[in-house]
Structures are given as structure tokens and as C-alpha cells.
Amino acid sequence: MIENRTKAKLRAGETVYGVFAKTPEPTIAEIAAMCGWDFVICDCEHGPASPREFEGFARAVELGGASPHVRVPDNDKATILRLMDGGAHGVHVPWVNTAAEADRAVRAVKYHPRGERGLAGTRASDHGLGEPLGDYIVRSNDQTLVVVQAETADAVANIDAICMVDDVDVVFLGPTDLSHSLGLAGHLDHPDVVAAMDEVAGACQRHGLALGIFCGSAEMAVQWLDKGARYIVTGAEGLMARAMHSFLEEVRR
Ligand code: 3PY
Ligand code: MG
């Protein structure tokens, strides 16, 4: 496992920028990494990637100099293990609603003594060809990045307790699911949705945790940078769709 540059930047107080890709295509990963994004997230929650496809995706991200992250489909130890073993440096766990669920996510990502991740010679441990496993687990526990997604009314209600869980690195706002959970599906600018997101932002500030957020536009990202977010994410397919659409809009006669 190479050094986690994204985590190093966050530890240094810097802001990091990443992009989700639902399409498990190494070329997309390569382009994003070469464009200078800090991390590229293979989206296994909303996309179809298998653990095997994730491995190829992660290689391309690393070749381009970025950190390979993954969004797992659920908070299950066995699911998370297979994607971590494929070489994820950072893991997004969706739908984390309580401190117990946040701790469960951390324990799936970390080896003993913090967690209970299964140990083997895998891609993540350089197939057992690098440092001794005893050294590897210490380094992996230090380098892996845990991102818990706050995207329900329950998560907002429990946000202080979630923020206090050891080894959570980033609390990530999922505005779309949050708006849905509040009965305001898709109305991201509704005052109640904004108030809930501001509550999460306030808790991150109180607990000294990095705030992350999915931003569908650069305008939204700038707004949230001003509110203190330090882990900014958008979506590759959304960027591509808008670019394809606006090209035609501009040139078609
Ligand atoms: C959401 O908005 O629900 C997300 O999960 C964004 O990634
Ligand atoms: Mg979501």
C-alpha cells in the first residue's frame, strides 16, 4: 500500500478534491487522476463495479498519481474487506446513522487492535511481497481513510455521537439522500435541508473533523468551501453529461 496522499493533505489542514465514477472503467480513472484530482472514488453503491473491476480501476488511479477510494454498497464487514483488499486507500460508507454504525465501519476497515479486518497477502499488502505483515497492518491502520456518509434525518440527530467515534476521518454529506429522508426529495436548497446540512457542518467544526460533501456543480462546491468543507466531491458521469449537452447546445445549427 503506497502512502495515502489524500490523508496526508487532510492531516496538514489542506482541502482535497475527488470525483465519483459509477462506470468502473480504468480509462475514466486515469483521466481523472491525470487531471489532478486528489482521489477518485469507484462508486460500488450506485454503480455496478465488482471487487475485481475495482482492482483494475485502483491501479489506473494510482498510476495517475491519485488515491483510489471506493464507496461500498453497504456497511458489511465482508463487503468492505474485499474492496479494501483490492487496494482502496479510502472508503465511503453510505447511510451511517448512529455512532455504533460508524464504529462498525471503522472496525471493518482497520486491522487489530482497532478493528477486525481479515488479514491476508492481497493487492493491498503488495501480495505479501513487501514489508512483514506485522508492519503492514500498523501502516494500513494509519493510512486508510474512513469516510462516513451522513445522509438521513437520523444521522443528523446523532451527528455529535458519530463525530466522536475514533478513526472517522471525514463526515460526508449526501445532500440528495438527506433531502429525500427529510421528505423534500431533490430540493437541496430548501431551508430545512440547508439547516440539516449546516447542523452537520457545525458538528464537524466542534469536533475538529473534516467535512465532506457531494456537489453537483462548481457553484455549490465554492459555497461549501466557504462553509468550511475540506473534502469536495462531484461525479464523473455528471460532468461528462453536462459537457456533452452543452457542446451540442453551443454548436448545433
Ligand atoms: C447523496 O447525495 O445522497 C450522496 O450520497 C452523494 O454522494
Ligand atoms: Mg447518498
mmCIF file of N, CA and C and ligand atoms in Angstrom, residues 20 45-46 71 149 151 172-178 214, ligand 1:
data_model
loop_
_atom_site.group_PDB
_atom_site.id
_atom_site.type_symbol
_atom_site.label_atom_id
_atom_site.label_comp_id
_atom_site.label_asym_id
_atom_site.label_seq_id
_atom_site.Cartn_x
_atom_site.Cartn_y
_atom_site.Cartn_z
ATOM 1 N N PHE A 20 -16.470 10.899 -8.042
ATOM 2 C CA PHE A 20 -17.048 9.560 -8.100
ATOM 3 C C PHE A 20 -17.078 9.102 -9.546
ATOM 4 N N GLU A 45 -21.813 1.701 -4.682
ATOM 5 C CA GLU A 45 -23.172 1.784 -4.140
ATOM 6 C C GLU A 45 -24.158 2.000 -5.301
ATOM 7 N N HIS A 46 -23.890 3.021 -6.091
ATOM 8 C CA HIS A 46 -24.808 3.333 -7.201
ATOM 9 C C HIS A 46 -24.326 2.793 -8.539
ATOM 10 N N ARG A 71 -16.673 3.660 -2.789
ATOM 11 C CA ARG A 71 -17.900 3.745 -1.985
ATOM 12 C C ARG A 71 -18.491 2.350 -1.981
ATOM 13 N N GLN A 149 -20.900 8.524 5.601
ATOM 14 C CA GLN A 149 -21.850 9.411 4.931
ATOM 15 C C GLN A 149 -23.042 9.703 5.846
ATOM 16 N N GLU A 151 -26.540 11.127 5.701
ATOM 17 C CA GLU A 151 -27.484 11.409 4.619
ATOM 18 C C GLU A 151 -28.918 11.052 4.988
ATOM 19 N N PHE A 172 -19.272 12.935 5.616
ATOM 20 C CA PHE A 172 -19.591 13.322 4.236
ATOM 21 C C PHE A 172 -21.095 13.499 4.077
ATOM 22 N N LEU A 173 -21.489 14.691 3.688
ATOM 23 C CA LEU A 173 -22.910 14.978 3.471
ATOM 24 C C LEU A 173 -23.364 14.429 2.122
ATOM 25 N N GLY A 174 -24.434 13.664 2.155
ATOM 26 C CA GLY A 174 -25.088 13.209 0.922
ATOM 27 C C GLY A 174 -26.363 14.025 0.769
ATOM 28 N N PRO A 175 -26.305 15.167 0.078
ATOM 29 C CA PRO A 175 -27.459 16.071 0.042
ATOM 30 C C PRO A 175 -28.717 15.445 -0.565
ATOM 31 N N THR A 176 -28.541 14.576 -1.555
ATOM 32 C CA THR A 176 -29.722 14.039 -2.232
ATOM 33 C C THR A 176 -30.499 13.093 -1.322
ATOM 34 N N ASP A 177 -29.789 12.121 -0.739
ATOM 35 C CA ASP A 177 -30.493 11.216 0.176
ATOM 36 C C ASP A 177 -31.014 11.971 1.393
ATOM 37 N N LEU A 178 -30.281 12.965 1.847
ATOM 38 C CA LEU A 178 -30.745 13.727 3.013
ATOM 39 C C LEU A 178 -32.055 14.456 2.682
ATOM 40 N N PHE A 214 -20.952 16.066 -1.339
ATOM 41 C CA PHE A 214 -21.104 15.878 -2.779
ATOM 42 C C PHE A 214 -21.704 17.156 -3.357
HETATM 43 C C1 3PY B 1 -26.219 11.758 -1.775
HETATM 44 O O1 3PY B 1 -26.349 12.938 -2.122
HETATM 45 O O2 3PY B 1 -27.128 11.083 -1.263
HETATM 46 C C2 3PY B 1 -24.932 11.108 -1.943
HETATM 47 O O3 3PY B 1 -24.757 10.004 -1.495
HETATM 48 C C3 3PY B 1 -23.885 11.848 -2.697
HETATM 49 O O4 3PY B 1 -22.790 11.100 -2.953
#
